[in-house]
Structures are given as structure tokens and as C-alpha cells.
XYZ file of C-alpha atoms in Angstrom:
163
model
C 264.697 98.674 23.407
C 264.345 98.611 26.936
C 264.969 95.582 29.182
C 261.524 95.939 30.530
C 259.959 95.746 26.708
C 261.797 93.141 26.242
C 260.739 91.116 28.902
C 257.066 91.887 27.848
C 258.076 90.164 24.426
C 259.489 87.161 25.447
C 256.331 86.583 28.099
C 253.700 87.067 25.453
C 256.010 84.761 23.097
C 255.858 82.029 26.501
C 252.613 82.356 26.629
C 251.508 82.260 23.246
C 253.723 79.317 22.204
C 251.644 76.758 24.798
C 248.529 78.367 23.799
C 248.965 77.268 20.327
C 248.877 73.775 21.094
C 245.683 74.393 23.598
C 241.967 73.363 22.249
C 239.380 76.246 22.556
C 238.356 75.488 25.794
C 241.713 75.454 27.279
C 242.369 78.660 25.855
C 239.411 80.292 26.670
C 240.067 78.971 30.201
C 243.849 80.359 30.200
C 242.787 83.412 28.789
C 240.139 84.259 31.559
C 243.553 83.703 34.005
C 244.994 86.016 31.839
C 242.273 88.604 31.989
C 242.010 88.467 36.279
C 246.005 88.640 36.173
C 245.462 91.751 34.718
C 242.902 93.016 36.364
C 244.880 91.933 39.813
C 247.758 93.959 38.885
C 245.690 97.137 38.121
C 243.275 96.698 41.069
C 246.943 97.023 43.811
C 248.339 99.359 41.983
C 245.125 101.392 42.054
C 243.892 100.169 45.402
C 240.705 99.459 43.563
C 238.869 96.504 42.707
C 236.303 97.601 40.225
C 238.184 96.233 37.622
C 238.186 92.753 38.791
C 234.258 92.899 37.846
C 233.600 90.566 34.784
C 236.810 88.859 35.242
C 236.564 86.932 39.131
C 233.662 86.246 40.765
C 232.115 88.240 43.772
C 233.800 86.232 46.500
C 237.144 86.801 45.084
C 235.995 90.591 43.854
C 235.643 90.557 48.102
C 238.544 88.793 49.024
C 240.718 90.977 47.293
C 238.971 94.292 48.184
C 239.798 93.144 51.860
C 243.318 92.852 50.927
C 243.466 96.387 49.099
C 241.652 97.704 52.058
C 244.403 96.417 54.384
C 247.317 98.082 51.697
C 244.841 100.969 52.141
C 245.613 101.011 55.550
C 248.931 100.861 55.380
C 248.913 103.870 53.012
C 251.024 101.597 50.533
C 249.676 100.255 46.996
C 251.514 97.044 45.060
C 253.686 97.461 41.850
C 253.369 93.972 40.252
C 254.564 92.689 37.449
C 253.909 88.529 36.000
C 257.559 88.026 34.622
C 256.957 84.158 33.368
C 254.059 82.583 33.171
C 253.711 78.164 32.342
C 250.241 76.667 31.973
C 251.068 73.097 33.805
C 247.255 71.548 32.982
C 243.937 72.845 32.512
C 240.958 70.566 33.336
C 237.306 71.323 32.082
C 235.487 68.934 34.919
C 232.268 70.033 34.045
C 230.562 72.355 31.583
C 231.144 75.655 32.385
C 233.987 75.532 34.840
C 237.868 75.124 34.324
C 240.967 74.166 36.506
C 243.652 76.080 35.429
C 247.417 75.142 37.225
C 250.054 77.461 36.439
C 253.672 77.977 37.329
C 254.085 82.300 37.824
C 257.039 84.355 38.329
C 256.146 87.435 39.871
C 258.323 91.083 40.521
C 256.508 92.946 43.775
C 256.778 96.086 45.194
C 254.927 98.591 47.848
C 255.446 101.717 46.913
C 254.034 104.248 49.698
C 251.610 106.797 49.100
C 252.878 109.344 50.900
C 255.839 111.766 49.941
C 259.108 111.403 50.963
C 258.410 107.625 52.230
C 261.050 105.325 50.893
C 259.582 102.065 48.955
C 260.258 98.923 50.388
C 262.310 96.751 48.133
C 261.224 94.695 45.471
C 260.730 91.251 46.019
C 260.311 88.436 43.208
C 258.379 84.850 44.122
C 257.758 82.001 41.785
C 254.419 80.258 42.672
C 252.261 77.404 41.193
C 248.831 78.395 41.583
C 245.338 76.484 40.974
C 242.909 78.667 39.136
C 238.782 77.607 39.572
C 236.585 79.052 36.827
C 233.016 79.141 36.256
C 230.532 80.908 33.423
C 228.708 83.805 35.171
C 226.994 86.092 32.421
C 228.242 83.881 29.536
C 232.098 83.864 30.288
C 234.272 82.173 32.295
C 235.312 83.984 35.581
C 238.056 83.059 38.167
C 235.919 81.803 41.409
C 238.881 81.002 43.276
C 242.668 81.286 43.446
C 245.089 78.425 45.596
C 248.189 78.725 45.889
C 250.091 75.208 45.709
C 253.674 75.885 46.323
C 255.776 78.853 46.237
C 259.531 79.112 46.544
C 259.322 82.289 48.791
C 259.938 85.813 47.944
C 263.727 86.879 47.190
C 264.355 90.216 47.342
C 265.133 91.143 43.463
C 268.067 92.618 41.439
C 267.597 95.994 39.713
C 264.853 95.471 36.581
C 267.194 94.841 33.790
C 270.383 93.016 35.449
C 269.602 89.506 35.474
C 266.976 87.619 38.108
């Protein structure tokens, strides 16, 4: 089994665990995160933010299409991958929205899109971020994204050799 596969195992089993003990809202709310993480990581490593439709709002669908448009220009896309994920509180402070704080781990990397062009190296950055969700078309959908700390972006060890 692969060190990557591995790693995929032991974040669904971190965030599984703390969902268990969530009510229905809460994990409806954490699961919407869930769903724009996703989409997020598919929309840089595609440089396109169709995806994100259904799962963020249009502002953020916008805000992030200007960032992909600035990778664009670059002629780079961004390999991501959520290593550790901690809900830290979720808040429902009014029907149909949802605060959700959570403390990330994330691996980066721009890989060029060009031959021959050498990546740049991969970077890892632990973050708490503040997720705002609303209902649009009967499902919650992340509105906005803060970031509330970070610890800075390290440049990472090879994928399987320790963090």
C-alpha cells in the first residue's frame, strides 16, 4: 500500500471520527466544506472553475476564477492535496447558513504547463480557516472563505518520508 493511500485512509478516518459526534446540521455544514475542498483542488489542477458550481457561491465561483486566471497566466496549474483536516466549531447563526472553523494541512505544488519547465517545489502550510455557508437551490454552499491564521508554507519532504 502506498504511502499516499495511506494517508487518504487515515484523513477520511480524521474526518469521519469528529463527524460522528456532529448533529445533522453540523454535518451537513462540514460536508458542504468538504464538497468545495474538492471542488478547489480539481478547479487548480484543471485551471477551471466549473466545478465549483453547486458547491460555492458566485462571488467565490469569481474569486477563484480570478486566481486560476492569474495561474493561467503564469502558464502553471496547482497540485493540492488536504493532508489533515480538524473541524474546531461549526455555528448555525441563522437558518440556512453555517460557520464552519477548521484547522487544514495542506501539500502544494505548481507544476508548469509547458515541457521541459522544472516544477517549483512543493510547499506544505497548516491554516485555520472560517468557512460562511448559505442555502442557494436547497443546499448549503460556501459564500466565503477567511483565512484566520496560518503557520506559513514550509517547503515539504518527499510524499512518503515523514512531514
Amino acid at each position: 500500500v502506498s504511502a499516499r493511500r495511506r494517508a487518504a485512509g487515515a484523513l477520511a478516518l480524521a474526518i469521519a471520527l469528529p463527524l460522528a459526534a456532529c448533529g445533522a446540521g453540523e454535518r451537513e455544514a462540514v460536508g458542504a466544506v468538504h464538497a468545495y475542498d474538492d471542488a478547489l483542488v480539481a478547479a487548480f489542477r484543471t485551471g477551471d472553475a466549473a466545478g465549483l458550481r453547486g458547491v460555492a457561491g458566485d462571488e467565490e465561483v469569481r474569486r477563484v476564477a480570478v486566481l486560476l486566471g492569474i495561474k493561467a497566466e503564469r502558464r502553471v496549474v496547482l497540485e493540492s492535496t488536504l493532508e489533515a483536516f480538524e473541524v474546531l466549531r461549526v455555528d448555525r447563526p441563522a437558518r440556512g447558513a453555517a460557520v464552519v472553523e477548521a484547522r487544514e494541512r495542506w501539500r502544494y505544488q505548481e507544476r508548469p504547463l509547458d515541457p521541459g519547465v522544472a516544477a517549483a517545489p512543493a510547499v506544505v502550510s497548516a491554516m485555520t480557516m472560517r468557512y460562511h455557508l448559505a442555502t442557494e437551490g436547497g443546499r448549503l454552499v460556501v459564500r466565503r472563505v477567511e483565512a484566520l491564521a496560518s503557520d506559513g508554507a514550509r517547503l515539504a519532504s518527499p510524499a512518503g518520508t515523514g512531514r
